[in-house]
Amino acid sequence: MGRGILRIYLGAAPGVGKTYAMLSEAHRRVERGTDCVVAFVEHHARPRTEVLLHGLEQVRRSEISYRGAVFTEMDVDAVLERAPAVALVDELAHTNVPGSRNAKRWQDVEELLKAGIDVISTVNIQHLESLGDVVESITGVRQRETVPDEVVRRADQIELVDMSPQALRRRMAHGNIYQPDKMDAALSNYFRPGNLTALRELALLWVADRVDEYLQQYRGEHNIRTTWQARERIVVGLTGGPEGRTLIRRASRMAAKGSGSEILAVYIARSDGLTSASPKELTVQRTLVEDLGGTFHHVIGDDIPAALLEFARGVNATQIVLGSSRRKTWQYIYGPGVGATVARESGPDLDVHIVTHEEVAKGRGLPIARGARLGRARIIWGWLVGVVGPVLLAVVLRSMEDAPGLANDVLLFLFLTVAAALLGGLRPALASAAVGCLLLNYWFTPPTRTLTVQDPENLVAIVIFFAVAVAVSSVVDLAARRTHQAARLRAESEILSFLAGSVLRGETALDALLERVRETFAMESVALLERRSDVEPWTCAGSVGPAPVARPDDADVDMPVGDNLALALSGRVLPAEDRRVLGAFAAQAAVVLDRQRLVGEAEQARRLAEGNRIRTALLAAVSHDLRTPLAAIKAAVSSLRSDDVAWSDEDEAELLEGIEDGADRLDHLVGNLLDMSRLQTGTVTPLIREIDLDEVVPMALGGVPEGSVDLDIPETLPMVAVDPGLLERVVANIVENAVKYNPGQEPVAVAASALGGRVELRVVDRGRGVPDEAKERIFEPFQRYGDAPRGAGVGLGLAVSRGFAEAMGGTLDAEDTPGGGLTMVLTLAAAPGGVRADPELPARVTS
């Protein structure tokens, strides 16, 4: 008898529908005549799941007594005795009750599989053993029930049961997963949108890796050696020209056709620093590729095809996208071009796409080099044409029976001189002219084989040849120099134009500017140094790259900006002609640094203006809200002191109660005003110590009516690092605010939970709620949302609470309550080494 087949439904979280899918599959198999039984399925009081159990045969469960209670587990012997074709076993990671046949349910499943029974089971991604730490960091809950990854990986079929976080939360809110008394706590803790999204991504990635493993196994079993490019990684080669945007968009469309595709745009600059690429255009293309979800890379390399292929193979790319050459037809004499070279040397596993665009064959600028250097290859060819070419030409002409004549010989040698000037510049052309003169004189001017010239006309012809050769060489070399200089100046002007544009746009990112300096001049590191005076040490205002220098004297290149500011570059020495552009960068860096400081000063001025606004509002509050309780107190006291009226005991008690209420209101208002003043002046100094929440939170509920708050503080929460006095004020303010706006049908819920290295206290009311655009405004001083009456306070409670929370290193935010209302979320730092929360041991009290 062979081993049974294991099929697993994998989900990202409870409630996504794993058990439902498993039972639906069982009904389909039963309809096809398959012998299928339910070995163990728990419906958890979910109506739709319970309905699907009807019509399926269920094997009896075994009952086990443990610590005075009776538990039911899967009866492995009963299933083996029944010997069905397919058995349904829910919750593969479940831990059996002590005394069971096996410690884990997956071990029970192994016995069924060995007996030849096919098993369909379920498991959540958080129960995989290797992901325990990752899940704990996301949700704050350590999973005690786990299953070894290898058990799930050995499954013959794995089906992902997927559901969006929003749909799962709606299913939760409708009561389809947990009972109503557990719904709010679940939505506020484990079933948060962020948690569910992260768990969903874990599940998708785990299944994708499992698919890759299966694919490799299949290829090995069938001896498939060719590459199957299941995941596309597309490299886009950019030149800095306008066609780059077309290439990026084309690559994006290619990537959209396959899931998991990745775009990597790369620009390869020559190591000599400045290039013909437009920095402004490269910035636009960088932004475009990042907007489309790709990444931009800047690579230094003199051999562009080799550098591009090396980069593509280094990132395990499957495709390269290049644009059709912008060179004109005659420019192909310099070589086949980058596209043709890359396509020829890419190999069989790397596809190269040549994309047409509007700039095809419109010409391209000559590469900018320092001075008039033409590159080693062109100089070598220039010397070969200028020195070896005349010798080979002389041999060819001497071997001809019918010589073309001296005049034609002179023109042929002159052609080689011009070619040498075009390729290698002035020096190879001068050498070609000299060698040509000697060869013409020795081989072709009578008397031959001597350097003597018998006919004066021949002497004049040789002299004229040399003069014309020198003149043509000088003109050609000068034109080449002027072309390079013009191209360089064009690149410099584009850089300067970009810097001027960044000033007008108000860009203030100093690190981005320094990174551009480093890329433009191919440096290792760039630092902007400053000092207060000539006698004080230098300090670093900003830097990029590894190991930036601390003094201008230690840099390979330094560019002073005034007396106390300098731009320091490390990596290589720049020629003097590059310092003009470097000076523009340095001036821009100084402007950016000044602008950043001005922004800081403007922010400080804004805070001062905010303080003035608060003072104005404080005066308004004093003039009205503080006078109201004072007026009530004064009226009650005046009534009691009046001799004209004989007050009864009940009336006196009512007047005294009014005095006490007014004094309490006045004390509360003055306390909030003083707290806000302390926050504005920065004089709040928390005394942080470790304390349990259940020592502070109950004390903060003294000002609310009895029975208006439902408190749920688990005993196993970790301690928090807070100021107990400030925490009590924060909790009191937000709870009183929640009770004030709660309609009264059910109490305000105050629940705490631990998530990773933090503890959250959630205050949940069922009031009217607050729209999203007003959630931040309610934390501003003197703000009251909606139609709160004037006597309800001056609108400082939430502002003071957030200020105190932030002073203790925590946060206070507002969220919507599922089903209507507002939830205040107070996040505090857990004390180091605190015990994590155990969600199975709640402590619930009612105030």
Short mmCIF file of N, CA, C and O in Angstrom, two decimals, residues 552-612:
data_model
loop_
_atom_site.label_atom_id
_atom_site.label_comp_id
_atom_site.label_asym_id
_atom_site.label_seq_id
_atom_site.Cartn_x
_atom_site.Cartn_y
_atom_site.Cartn_z
N PRO A 552 39.48 70.05 5.02
CA PRO A 552 39.77 70.26 3.60
C PRO A 552 41.17 69.83 3.19
O PRO A 552 41.39 69.41 2.06
N ASP A 553 42.13 69.92 4.13
CA ASP A 553 43.52 69.56 3.80
C ASP A 553 43.66 68.06 3.52
O ASP A 553 44.61 67.65 2.85
N ASP A 554 42.75 67.26 4.03
CA ASP A 554 42.84 65.81 3.83
C ASP A 554 42.15 65.36 2.55
O ASP A 554 42.22 64.17 2.20
N ALA A 555 41.47 66.24 1.85
CA ALA A 555 40.71 65.88 0.65
C ALA A 555 41.59 65.90 -0.59
O ALA A 555 42.60 66.61 -0.64
N ASP A 556 41.19 65.12 -1.58
CA ASP A 556 41.87 65.18 -2.88
C ASP A 556 41.55 66.47 -3.61
O ASP A 556 42.40 66.99 -4.34
N VAL A 557 40.35 66.96 -3.44
CA VAL A 557 39.93 68.21 -4.06
C VAL A 557 39.11 68.98 -3.03
O VAL A 557 38.22 68.42 -2.40
N ASP A 558 39.43 70.25 -2.82
CA ASP A 558 38.62 71.08 -1.94
C ASP A 558 38.27 72.37 -2.67
O ASP A 558 39.10 72.95 -3.38
N MET A 559 37.04 72.80 -2.49
CA MET A 559 36.54 74.01 -3.13
C MET A 559 36.03 74.94 -2.04
O MET A 559 34.97 74.71 -1.47
N PRO A 560 36.76 76.02 -1.72
CA PRO A 560 36.30 76.94 -0.68
C PRO A 560 35.05 77.70 -1.13
O PRO A 560 34.87 78.02 -2.30
N VAL A 561 34.16 77.97 -0.17
CA VAL A 561 32.99 78.81 -0.39
C VAL A 561 33.02 79.85 0.71
O VAL A 561 32.53 79.63 1.82
N GLY A 562 33.58 80.99 0.42
CA GLY A 562 33.77 81.97 1.47
C GLY A 562 34.94 81.59 2.36
O GLY A 562 35.80 80.78 2.00
N ASP A 563 34.96 82.16 3.56
CA ASP A 563 36.08 81.92 4.47
C ASP A 563 35.87 80.72 5.38
O ASP A 563 36.84 80.11 5.82
N ASN A 564 34.64 80.35 5.63
CA ASN A 564 34.37 79.35 6.65
C ASN A 564 33.54 78.18 6.14
O ASN A 564 32.88 77.50 6.92
N LEU A 565 33.53 77.95 4.82
CA LEU A 565 32.78 76.85 4.24
C LEU A 565 33.59 76.27 3.09
O LEU A 565 34.20 77.02 2.31
N ALA A 566 33.61 74.94 2.98
CA ALA A 566 34.39 74.29 1.92
C ALA A 566 33.73 72.98 1.53
O ALA A 566 33.15 72.28 2.37
N LEU A 567 33.84 72.67 0.23
CA LEU A 567 33.36 71.40 -0.31
C LEU A 567 34.57 70.51 -0.52
O LEU A 567 35.48 70.85 -1.29
N ALA A 568 34.61 69.35 0.17
CA ALA A 568 35.77 68.46 0.14
C ALA A 568 35.40 67.15 -0.55
O ALA A 568 34.44 66.50 -0.16
N LEU A 569 36.21 66.75 -1.58
CA LEU A 569 35.96 65.54 -2.34
C LEU A 569 37.13 64.59 -2.20
O LEU A 569 38.30 65.02 -2.19
N SER A 570 36.83 63.29 -2.11
CA SER A 570 37.87 62.26 -2.00
C SER A 570 37.65 61.22 -3.09
O SER A 570 36.52 60.86 -3.38
N GLY A 571 38.72 60.75 -3.67
CA GLY A 571 38.64 59.73 -4.70
C GLY A 571 39.70 59.89 -5.77
O GLY A 571 40.37 58.94 -6.15
N ARG A 572 39.92 61.09 -6.28
CA ARG A 572 40.94 61.36 -7.29
C ARG A 572 41.09 62.87 -7.41
O ARG A 572 40.27 63.65 -6.92
N VAL A 573 42.14 63.26 -8.10
CA VAL A 573 42.43 64.68 -8.30
C VAL A 573 41.75 65.13 -9.59
O VAL A 573 41.87 64.48 -10.63
N LEU A 574 41.04 66.24 -9.52
CA LEU A 574 40.35 66.78 -10.69
C LEU A 574 41.25 67.77 -11.42
O LEU A 574 42.00 68.53 -10.78
N PRO A 575 41.18 67.81 -12.73
CA PRO A 575 41.92 68.84 -13.47
C PRO A 575 41.30 70.21 -13.24
O PRO A 575 40.16 70.34 -12.80
N ALA A 576 42.06 71.23 -13.57
CA ALA A 576 41.62 72.60 -13.30
C ALA A 576 40.34 72.95 -14.03
O ALA A 576 39.52 73.73 -13.54
N GLU A 577 40.11 72.36 -15.21
CA GLU A 577 38.94 72.72 -16.01
C GLU A 577 37.63 72.26 -15.38
O GLU A 577 36.56 72.77 -15.72
N ASP A 578 37.71 71.30 -14.45
CA ASP A 578 36.49 70.84 -13.79
C ASP A 578 36.12 71.70 -12.58
O ASP A 578 35.02 71.58 -12.06
N ARG A 579 37.02 72.53 -12.13
CA ARG A 579 36.77 73.29 -10.91
C ARG A 579 35.72 74.37 -11.13
O ARG A 579 35.09 74.83 -10.16
N ARG A 580 35.47 74.76 -12.37
CA ARG A 580 34.43 75.76 -12.61
C ARG A 580 33.05 75.19 -12.26
O ARG A 580 32.27 75.83 -11.54
N VAL A 581 32.78 74.00 -12.75
CA VAL A 581 31.51 73.37 -12.42
C VAL A 581 31.46 73.01 -10.93
O VAL A 581 30.43 73.16 -10.27
N LEU A 582 32.60 72.55 -10.39
CA LEU A 582 32.63 72.22 -8.97
C LEU A 582 32.34 73.45 -8.12
O LEU A 582 31.67 73.37 -7.08
N GLY A 583 32.84 74.61 -8.56
CA GLY A 583 32.54 75.83 -7.84
C GLY A 583 31.06 76.15 -7.82
O GLY A 583 30.52 76.64 -6.82
N ALA A 584 30.37 75.87 -8.94
CA ALA A 584 28.92 76.09 -8.98
C ALA A 584 28.20 75.15 -8.00
O ALA A 584 27.27 75.56 -7.30
N PHE A 585 28.65 73.90 -7.96
CA PHE A 585 28.06 72.97 -6.99
C PHE A 585 28.31 73.45 -5.56
O PHE A 585 27.42 73.36 -4.70
N ALA A 586 29.52 73.91 -5.29
CA ALA A 586 29.83 74.37 -3.93
C ALA A 586 28.96 75.56 -3.54
O ALA A 586 28.46 75.63 -2.42
N ALA A 587 28.77 76.50 -4.47
CA ALA A 587 27.92 77.65 -4.18
C ALA A 587 26.48 77.21 -3.92
O ALA A 587 25.80 77.71 -3.02
N GLN A 588 26.00 76.25 -4.71
CA GLN A 588 24.64 75.74 -4.51
C GLN A 588 24.53 75.03 -3.16
O GLN A 588 23.50 75.14 -2.47
N ALA A 589 25.58 74.29 -2.77
CA ALA A 589 25.55 73.62 -1.47
C ALA A 589 25.44 74.62 -0.34
O ALA A 589 24.71 74.41 0.64
N ALA A 590 26.16 75.74 -0.47
CA ALA A 590 26.05 76.78 0.55
C ALA A 590 24.65 77.36 0.61
O ALA A 590 24.11 77.63 1.69
N VAL A 591 24.04 77.55 -0.57
CA VAL A 591 22.66 78.08 -0.61
C VAL A 591 21.70 77.10 0.05
O VAL A 591 20.80 77.49 0.82
N VAL A 592 21.86 75.81 -0.26
CA VAL A 592 20.97 74.80 0.32
C VAL A 592 21.13 74.76 1.83
O VAL A 592 20.14 74.66 2.58
N LEU A 593 22.38 74.85 2.32
CA LEU A 593 22.61 74.83 3.76
C LEU A 593 21.95 76.03 4.43
O LEU A 593 21.30 75.90 5.48
N ASP A 594 22.10 77.20 3.81
CA ASP A 594 21.45 78.40 4.37
C ASP A 594 19.93 78.24 4.36
O ASP A 594 19.24 78.65 5.31
N ARG A 595 19.40 77.67 3.27
CA ARG A 595 17.95 77.52 3.18
C ARG A 595 17.44 76.56 4.26
O ARG A 595 16.38 76.79 4.85
N GLN A 596 18.17 75.49 4.51
CA GLN A 596 17.75 74.57 5.57
C GLN A 596 17.69 75.27 6.92
O GLN A 596 16.76 75.06 7.71
N ARG A 597 18.68 76.09 7.18
CA ARG A 597 18.67 76.80 8.46
C ARG A 597 17.56 77.84 8.51
O ARG A 597 16.95 78.05 9.57
N LEU A 598 17.27 78.47 7.37
CA LEU A 598 16.16 79.41 7.35
C LEU A 598 14.83 78.69 7.58
O LEU A 598 13.93 79.23 8.23
N VAL A 599 14.72 77.49 7.04
CA VAL A 599 13.49 76.71 7.28
C VAL A 599 13.34 76.40 8.76
O VAL A 599 12.24 76.48 9.32
N GLY A 600 14.47 76.06 9.41
CA GLY A 600 14.41 75.81 10.85
C GLY A 600 14.01 77.05 11.63
O GLY A 600 13.21 76.98 12.58
N GLU A 601 14.57 78.20 11.23
CA GLU A 601 14.19 79.43 11.90
C GLU A 601 12.73 79.78 11.65
O GLU A 601 12.03 80.29 12.54
N ALA A 602 12.25 79.50 10.42
CA ALA A 602 10.84 79.74 10.12
C ALA A 602 9.95 78.85 10.97
O ALA A 602 8.88 79.28 11.44
N GLU A 603 10.37 77.60 11.18
CA GLU A 603 9.59 76.70 12.04
C GLU A 603 9.56 77.21 13.47
O GLU A 603 8.54 77.15 14.15
N GLN A 604 10.70 77.74 13.93
CA GLN A 604 10.73 78.30 15.28
C GLN A 604 9.80 79.51 15.37
O GLN A 604 9.07 79.68 16.36
N ALA A 605 9.82 80.35 14.33
CA ALA A 605 8.91 81.49 14.31
C ALA A 605 7.45 81.04 14.28
O ALA A 605 6.58 81.67 14.91
N ARG A 606 7.19 79.95 13.56
CA ARG A 606 5.82 79.44 13.53
C ARG A 606 5.37 78.98 14.91
O ARG A 606 4.23 79.22 15.32
N ARG A 607 6.31 78.34 15.63
CA ARG A 607 5.95 77.91 16.98
C ARG A 607 5.68 79.10 17.89
O ARG A 607 4.79 79.07 18.74
N LEU A 608 6.48 80.17 17.72
CA LEU A 608 6.23 81.37 18.51
C LEU A 608 4.87 81.96 18.18
O LEU A 608 4.13 82.40 19.07
N ALA A 609 4.53 81.97 16.87
CA ALA A 609 3.22 82.48 16.47
C ALA A 609 2.11 81.61 17.04
O ALA A 609 1.06 82.12 17.47
N GLU A 610 2.33 80.29 17.06
CA GLU A 610 1.34 79.40 17.65
C GLU A 610 1.18 79.68 19.13
O GLU A 610 0.07 79.67 19.67
N GLY A 611 2.32 79.97 19.80
CA GLY A 611 2.22 80.33 21.21
C GLY A 611 1.42 81.60 21.43
O GLY A 611 0.63 81.70 22.37
N ASN A 612 1.63 82.57 20.55
CA ASN A 612 0.84 83.80 20.67
C ASN A 612 -0.64 83.53 20.44
O ASN A 612 -1.50 84.12 21.11
#
